[in-house]
Structures are given as structure tokens and as C-alpha cells.
Coordinates of C-alpha atoms in Angstrom, one line a residue:
M16 CA 71.3 120.1 122.6
A17 CA 71.2 124.1 121.1
S18 CA 73.2 123.9 118.0
Q19 CA 75.6 127.3 117.1
P20 CA 76.3 128.9 113.9
S21 CA 79.3 126.2 112.2
F22 CA 82.0 129.3 111.2
T23 CA 82.8 128.5 107.5
S24 CA 84.9 131.6 106.8
I25 CA 88.3 132.7 107.4
R26 CA 87.0 136.4 107.5
V27 CA 84.6 135.8 110.4
V28 CA 85.5 133.8 113.9
S29 CA 84.5 133.1 116.9
G30 CA 86.6 134.3 119.9
L31 CA 87.8 132.8 123.1
P32 CA 85.7 133.5 126.0
E33 CA 87.1 136.7 128.0
N34 CA 88.0 134.4 130.9
L35 CA 90.2 131.6 129.1
P36 CA 93.5 132.5 128.5
A37 CA 94.4 132.1 125.0
A38 CA 98.0 130.9 124.0
Q39 CA 100.3 133.7 123.5
L40 CA 102.1 133.0 119.9
R41 CA 104.4 135.2 118.0
T42 CA 102.6 136.9 114.9
I43 CA 104.8 137.0 111.7
D44 CA 103.7 139.3 109.2
L45 CA 104.1 137.7 105.3
R46 CA 104.6 140.6 103.2
S47 CA 107.5 141.8 105.5
L48 CA 109.0 138.2 105.8
Q49 CA 109.2 138.4 102.2
D50 CA 110.7 141.7 101.9
G51 CA 113.5 140.4 104.4
S52 CA 112.4 142.1 107.7
M53 CA 115.1 141.3 110.1
S54 CA 112.5 141.7 112.9
E55 CA 109.9 139.2 111.3
I56 CA 113.1 136.8 110.7
G57 CA 114.0 137.1 114.6
K58 CA 110.3 136.3 115.6
L59 CA 109.9 133.4 112.9
L60 CA 113.3 131.7 113.8
D61 CA 112.0 132.6 117.9
A62 CA 109.1 131.4 117.2
A63 CA 110.5 128.0 115.3
I64 CA 112.7 127.0 118.5
N65 CA 110.7 128.0 121.2
D66 CA 107.3 127.3 120.3
G67 CA 106.6 125.6 117.0
F68 CA 103.3 127.6 116.5
F69 CA 103.0 131.2 115.2
Y70 CA 100.2 133.5 113.4
L71 CA 100.9 134.0 110.0
D72 CA 99.4 137.6 109.0
L73 CA 97.5 137.3 106.0
T74 CA 95.9 141.1 105.8
D75 CA 97.7 143.0 103.0
P76 CA 95.6 143.9 100.4
G77 CA 97.6 141.5 98.1
E78 CA 96.4 138.4 99.6
E79 CA 92.9 139.3 99.6
S80 CA 92.4 136.2 96.4
F81 CA 94.1 133.8 98.4
L82 CA 91.5 134.8 101.3
I83 CA 88.6 134.2 99.1
R84 CA 90.2 130.6 98.0
V85 CA 90.0 129.7 101.5
D86 CA 86.5 130.5 102.0
E87 CA 85.9 128.7 98.8
I88 CA 87.1 125.7 99.8
F89 CA 85.5 125.7 103.5
A90 CA 82.6 125.4 100.8
M91 CA 83.8 122.7 99.3
S92 CA 84.1 121.0 102.5
K93 CA 80.8 121.9 103.8
A94 CA 79.4 120.5 100.1
I95 CA 81.8 117.0 100.8
F96 CA 80.8 115.9 104.5
D97 CA 77.2 117.1 103.3
L98 CA 76.6 114.0 101.2
E99 CA 75.5 110.7 102.5
E100 CA 77.6 108.8 104.3
T101 CA 77.3 105.7 101.8
I102 CA 78.9 107.9 98.8
K103 CA 81.6 109.4 101.0
L104 CA 83.0 105.9 101.6
H105 CA 83.1 105.1 98.2
F106 CA 86.3 107.2 98.7
D107 CA 87.5 105.7 101.7
I108 CA 91.1 107.0 102.8
D109 CA 92.4 103.7 103.8
L110 CA 91.4 101.7 100.5
L111 CA 92.9 104.2 98.1
G112 CA 96.5 103.5 99.1
P113 CA 99.2 103.1 102.5
L114 CA 100.4 106.8 102.7
K115 CA 96.8 107.9 103.4
V116 CA 96.8 111.0 100.8
N117 CA 93.6 111.0 99.1
G118 CA 90.4 109.9 100.6
Y119 CA 87.4 109.7 103.4
K120 CA 87.9 109.3 107.2
P121 CA 84.6 108.8 108.5
L122 CA 83.7 109.6 112.3
G123 CA 85.3 107.2 115.1
R124 CA 88.1 105.3 113.3
N125 CA 91.0 107.2 115.4
K126 CA 91.5 106.4 118.8
G127 CA 90.0 109.6 120.6
G128 CA 91.6 112.0 122.7
V129 CA 90.5 110.4 126.2
K130 CA 91.7 106.6 126.6
G131 CA 88.7 104.0 125.4
Q132 CA 87.1 106.6 123.2
R133 CA 86.9 107.0 119.1
D134 CA 87.4 110.2 117.5
G135 CA 84.9 112.9 117.0
F136 CA 85.3 114.0 113.5
E137 CA 85.6 113.0 109.8
S138 CA 88.2 114.1 107.3
Y139 CA 88.8 114.3 103.5
A140 CA 92.3 114.6 102.3
L141 CA 93.8 115.5 99.0
S142 CA 97.2 114.5 97.4
R143 CA 99.2 117.4 96.2
N144 CA 101.2 115.0 93.8
A145 CA 96.9 113.6 92.4
I146 CA 96.1 117.2 91.9
F147 CA 98.8 118.3 89.9
G148 CA 99.5 115.4 88.2
L149 CA 103.6 115.1 89.9
T150 CA 103.0 110.8 90.3
D151 CA 100.0 108.9 87.8
E152 CA 98.3 108.4 91.2
F153 CA 94.8 108.0 90.8
L154 CA 92.3 110.6 92.1
P155 CA 88.7 109.4 92.5
C156 CA 87.0 111.9 94.6
P157 CA 83.2 113.4 94.7
S158 CA 81.8 115.9 92.4
P159 CA 82.6 118.9 95.1
V160 CA 86.2 118.2 94.6
A161 CA 85.9 118.5 90.7
D162 CA 83.6 121.6 91.1
Y163 CA 85.9 123.4 93.1
M164 CA 89.5 121.7 91.5
A165 CA 90.7 125.5 90.2
T166 CA 90.6 126.5 93.6
V167 CA 92.5 123.5 95.3
K168 CA 95.0 124.5 93.2
D169 CA 95.6 128.0 93.9
F170 CA 95.1 127.4 97.3
M171 CA 98.0 124.7 97.6
S172 CA 100.0 127.1 95.2
S173 CA 99.7 130.3 97.5
C174 CA 100.4 127.7 100.5
N175 CA 103.6 126.5 98.5
G176 CA 104.6 129.5 98.1
Y177 CA 104.6 130.9 101.6
S178 CA 106.2 127.9 102.9
Q179 CA 109.3 128.3 100.1
T180 CA 109.5 131.9 102.0
I181 CA 109.3 130.3 105.4
F182 CA 111.8 127.2 104.4
R183 CA 114.5 129.7 102.8
T184 CA 114.3 132.3 105.9
L185 CA 115.2 129.4 108.2
S186 CA 117.4 128.0 106.2
D187 CA 119.1 130.7 106.3
A188 CA 118.9 131.8 109.7
L189 CA 120.8 128.5 110.5
S190 CA 123.6 128.7 107.8
L191 CA 123.0 125.6 106.0
E192 CA 124.7 124.3 103.0
P193 CA 122.7 124.1 99.8
H194 CA 122.3 120.3 99.6
E195 CA 121.0 120.9 103.3
R196 CA 118.5 123.5 103.1
F197 CA 115.1 122.8 104.0
E198 CA 113.7 124.0 100.2
S199 CA 116.0 120.9 99.1
F200 CA 113.9 118.5 100.4
H201 CA 110.3 120.5 99.3
R202 CA 111.1 121.0 95.7
P203 CA 107.2 122.1 94.0
S204 CA 108.1 120.7 90.7
H205 CA 108.7 117.0 92.7
P206 CA 106.3 114.4 93.9
S207 CA 106.0 114.7 98.1
P208 CA 103.1 113.3 100.2
D209 CA 101.7 116.8 101.0
I210 CA 98.0 116.9 101.7
L211 CA 95.0 119.6 102.4
R212 CA 92.8 118.1 105.1
L213 CA 89.2 119.1 105.5
L214 CA 87.4 118.0 109.0
K215 CA 84.3 118.6 110.3
Y216 CA 84.2 117.8 114.4
H217 CA 81.0 116.5 115.4
E218 CA 78.8 118.0 118.1
H219 CA 78.9 116.4 121.5
R220 CA 77.1 117.2 125.0
A221 CA 79.2 118.1 127.8
S222 CA 79.4 115.2 130.3
M223 CA 81.1 115.3 134.0
A224 CA 81.2 112.0 134.3
A225 CA 83.0 111.2 130.7
P226 CA 85.5 113.8 130.1
Y227 CA 85.5 114.1 126.0
V228 CA 88.4 115.2 123.7
P229 CA 87.7 114.5 120.0
Q230 CA 91.2 114.2 118.8
L231 CA 94.0 112.5 120.1
P232 CA 97.0 114.8 121.2
H233 CA 99.8 114.1 118.6
T234 CA 102.5 116.3 116.9
D235 CA 102.2 116.9 113.3
L236 CA 104.2 114.1 111.3
G237 CA 105.5 116.2 108.7
S238 CA 107.2 120.1 108.2
L239 CA 105.0 122.8 107.9
T240 CA 100.9 122.8 108.8
F241 CA 98.7 125.9 107.7
L242 CA 95.7 125.7 109.6
F243 CA 92.7 127.6 109.0
A244 CA 90.1 127.4 111.9
P245 CA 87.4 129.9 112.1
S246 CA 86.2 128.9 115.9
P247 CA 87.9 127.5 118.8
G248 CA 88.8 124.4 120.1
L249 CA 92.6 124.0 118.8
Q250 CA 94.8 123.4 121.7
I251 CA 98.4 123.1 122.5
L252 CA 100.5 121.6 125.2
R253 CA 103.8 124.1 126.0
P254 CA 106.4 122.5 127.1
G255 CA 107.2 121.7 130.9
V256 CA 103.6 123.0 131.3
D257 CA 100.5 120.6 132.7
E258 CA 97.8 122.6 131.1
W259 CA 96.5 123.1 127.9
A260 CA 96.1 126.5 126.3
Y261 CA 93.3 127.5 123.5
V262 CA 94.7 129.0 120.5
Q263 CA 92.4 132.2 119.8
P264 CA 91.2 132.4 116.2
R265 CA 92.2 135.6 114.2
A266 CA 90.2 136.6 111.6
C267 CA 92.8 136.2 108.3
H268 CA 95.2 134.9 109.4
A269 CA 96.6 131.4 109.4
V270 CA 97.7 129.2 112.5
V271 CA 101.3 128.1 111.3
N272 CA 102.7 125.0 113.4
L273 CA 106.3 123.1 112.4
G274 CA 106.1 119.2 112.6
D275 CA 108.3 116.4 113.3
A276 CA 110.4 116.3 110.0
L277 CA 111.9 119.7 110.9
G278 CA 112.5 118.6 114.9
M279 CA 114.2 115.6 113.3
L280 CA 116.0 117.4 110.7
T281 CA 117.4 120.0 113.4
D282 CA 117.7 117.8 116.0
G283 CA 115.2 118.8 118.1
L284 CA 116.1 122.3 117.9
F285 CA 112.9 123.5 116.3
R286 CA 109.6 122.0 118.0
S287 CA 107.3 119.9 117.1
S288 CA 104.4 121.0 119.7
L289 CA 101.6 118.4 120.9
H290 CA 98.2 119.6 119.9
R291 CA 94.7 118.6 119.6
V292 CA 91.1 119.9 119.5
G293 CA 88.7 119.5 122.6
P294 CA 85.4 121.5 123.7
L295 CA 86.1 125.0 126.0
P296 CA 85.9 123.9 129.4
G297 CA 82.6 123.2 130.7
A298 CA 81.1 123.5 127.4
D299 CA 79.5 120.9 124.7
M300 CA 81.7 120.5 121.7
Q301 CA 80.1 122.5 118.5
E302 CA 80.6 121.2 115.4
R303 CA 83.1 122.5 113.8
Y304 CA 84.7 123.0 110.5
S305 CA 89.0 123.1 109.4
L306 CA 91.0 123.0 107.2
A307 CA 94.8 122.2 106.8
L308 CA 97.5 122.1 104.5
L309 CA 100.3 119.7 106.0
M310 CA 103.4 120.2 104.3
R311 CA 105.9 117.1 104.2
P312 CA 109.4 116.3 102.8
E313 CA 109.7 114.5 99.7
N314 CA 109.5 110.5 100.5
H315 CA 113.4 109.8 100.4
T316 CA 114.3 112.5 102.4
I317 CA 116.2 110.7 105.9
L318 CA 115.2 112.5 108.4
R319 CA 118.6 113.0 109.8
P320 CA 120.1 116.4 111.6
V321 CA 121.5 119.1 109.3
K322 CA 125.1 120.5 110.1
S323 CA 124.4 124.1 111.3
P324 CA 126.3 125.7 114.0
M325 CA 123.3 126.5 115.9
I326 CA 122.3 122.9 116.2
I327 CA 124.1 121.1 119.3
P328 CA 123.6 116.9 119.4
V329 CA 122.0 115.7 121.6
Q330 CA 123.9 112.8 123.1
D331 CA 122.5 112.6 127.0
G332 CA 119.5 109.8 125.9
S333 CA 117.1 112.0 127.1
R334 CA 114.9 112.1 123.9
E335 CA 114.2 108.8 122.1
S336 CA 115.3 108.9 118.3
H337 CA 113.4 108.1 114.8
S338 CA 116.4 110.0 113.1
G339 CA 117.5 108.2 110.2
C340 CA 114.4 107.1 108.8
T341 CA 112.9 108.0 105.2
S342 CA 110.0 110.9 105.3
E343 CA 107.8 107.9 104.0
E344 CA 108.5 105.8 106.8
W345 CA 107.9 108.0 109.3
I346 CA 104.5 108.8 107.8
A347 CA 103.4 105.4 107.5
R348 CA 104.5 104.9 111.4
K349 CA 102.8 108.1 112.3
L350 CA 99.4 106.4 110.9
G351 CA 99.8 103.5 112.3
A352 CA 99.8 105.3 115.9
V353 CA 96.6 106.8 115.3
R354 CA 94.1 104.1 113.9
V355 CA 92.3 101.7 115.9
G356 CA 92.8 98.4 116.5
T357 CA 96.8 98.7 115.7
D358 CA 99.2 96.5 118.3
Q359 CA 101.8 99.0 118.4
E360 CA 103.9 98.5 121.7
Q361 CA 102.8 101.3 123.8
K362 CA 106.2 103.1 124.5
S363 CA 106.8 103.0 120.6
E364 CA 103.3 104.2 119.9
N365 CA 103.7 107.3 122.4
S366 CA 106.9 108.2 121.1
I367 CA 105.5 108.5 117.6
L368 CA 102.8 110.2 118.4
T369 CA 104.6 112.7 120.1
G370 CA 107.4 113.1 117.6
A371 CA 110.4 111.2 119.6
I372 CA 110.0 114.3 121.8
P373 CA 109.8 114.0 125.4
I374 CA 106.4 115.9 126.9
N375 CA 106.7 117.0 130.6

């Protein structure tokens, strides 16, 4: 198999083939959103309600230092995954805590995107609580993490600032009371199960006889995900559409998606969209690096709908509800649904993977 270059810089991206339609996502300019632009606020609200995904434009010169940090974290990621497997397994994520917020997941431990297959990626998670000492959580880590610790802190702090802007904007748009505003569930100085997740997808030869999808289709369990992926592979499934749409990588942009927590807190008004990573049609799966900051509500947050004139309760039974569980409980359920060997009942498992929102 001919090896293609692994893109590990958010400044140099590999685009989709011209004949492959890209998902049409809104682009939100960060600086304009911070300045209170009504057009950007409108686009953000539309994206939250209709798509669950959007591009966050980080091309403003003021974000240059952040983009440097993103590239440095890609360098850290490559250094981690280049370590010997025996070393990485010293930091096995399944042995370092039930919420799996710190440590290494080896290739093939989760279910894959095709029934009977296992996943096609390695991952490494770093806990915000441990990085910033918000709890007494232990942070064992390989040497590259220690080498890049200042970079990781700067990256997490910046993403936290971006998330606060988004939470405030959406809270204002829904006219939420102070105690129900989204930022009140995501206080920067308080512990929460946020993680930085590093991913390396492995090469895999295309086969007509055995379709291959290295990642299980899923919704994200938290509130917001900031994804940086310089090469294609991310696919999303829009409601009422049967075909997966590929997301075009964009230099100096994050792909941001809303997760289950915001869907539950808005009774489904905000969309937590199904997505996965896979090869381009008819092509081999190429080695692929990505990194994501996953924002999650504080552990004891109860995931039940907030009160807003824009939220109309769903009472027709069309959506199985997990409302009322805590953020911590939802994380445990979601993680249990992706591991190979779990024995959750299939209907419940599928509901958990798709965020309790039906997929047509």
C-alpha cells in the first residue's frame, strides 16, 4: 500500500476530491462573534438548531499563537503514538479511572463502524482536571506530555475561552435564567470531565468484499467539541438523509460540534449530530491524525431541559429520553456502549450511541 503523508499541521490541509460533495456547514467568525455581531449570532443559533456542526474561523491575527499551539500538540501526539506499545500500555485508560479521562486506548479495543469489526484507531486522553490541578486526580503520563505541558495548558485555556463565548451567546439567544445559563454548568475554575483527545487512525487497504469504517457512528456525549483534523475522513449524517456527507478540512479553522448534553438541556432544540470517521469512497484508509477538546458539563449537572420560550417540550414519545441523569452518569453509559464485550441491551445501546435522538 502506498503511504500518503500524514498531515499534522492545521495550516496545511488535504482537501476532498472535487467530485465528492462536501457537507455544507456554516462558518462562524470568532472575532465577530466575540464582538457581538448579530449576523454571527444568528448563524451560530441556526447551526446549533439545524446542523449541530459549524466551522470556527480562527484566521484573525490575534489567534496566531493559538494556531502555533495546535501544531505543537500535533507534534506531541505523533511523539506519543510513536512510542513502543508496551510503554503506551503503562497508561492504559481503562485502568486509570471509570470515566476514562486520562490515558491510552490501543487499536481495536472499541467496536468498529461495521458490525463485527473493531475500531481502527489509537487514542490518548488528557484530563483538564488533572492538567490544572482542579481535583486530586493523578496524572501519570508519558514523557512527551511532560515536554509539552505548557502548550497543553495554553491550548485548553484558549478553547475554554472560545466555549464561554459560545455558551454565553446561546444562553442569551434562548433568554435563559442565570442559574440555567450554559456557562453556569461549565465554570472554568470548577472541576469538569473535559478532555483533550489525541487520535491516530491506522492505514487500511480498501476491500470490496469487506467494507471498512474505523469508527463507530456516534454523537458526542458532552457539550461542545473543538476538532482539528488536517486531512479528510470526518463524515456527518443529517436528519432525514440516508447518505453520509464528508466534512472539508479548512486551514486555520476548527470544526465545532454540539454534543448530547446541550441536546438534553434544550430538549432536542440543539442538535447533537451523528458522525464518524472513514475512508474516502473506493480508497484506502490513510494514516490520519486529529485532536479534539471535548467540553462536558460539571459532573453533577442534571441533564434536563432548561426553561426557554424557544424550547417546546416533546411529549409524543418520538424520542427516547435519558433526561434527568447527571453528566457523570451519562458519560458512564455512553462509554459502556462503545467498548467491545459490553452486554448492554441493543436498543438501549443504540439510543445511547445516538444521543437518545432518533436517526432516520
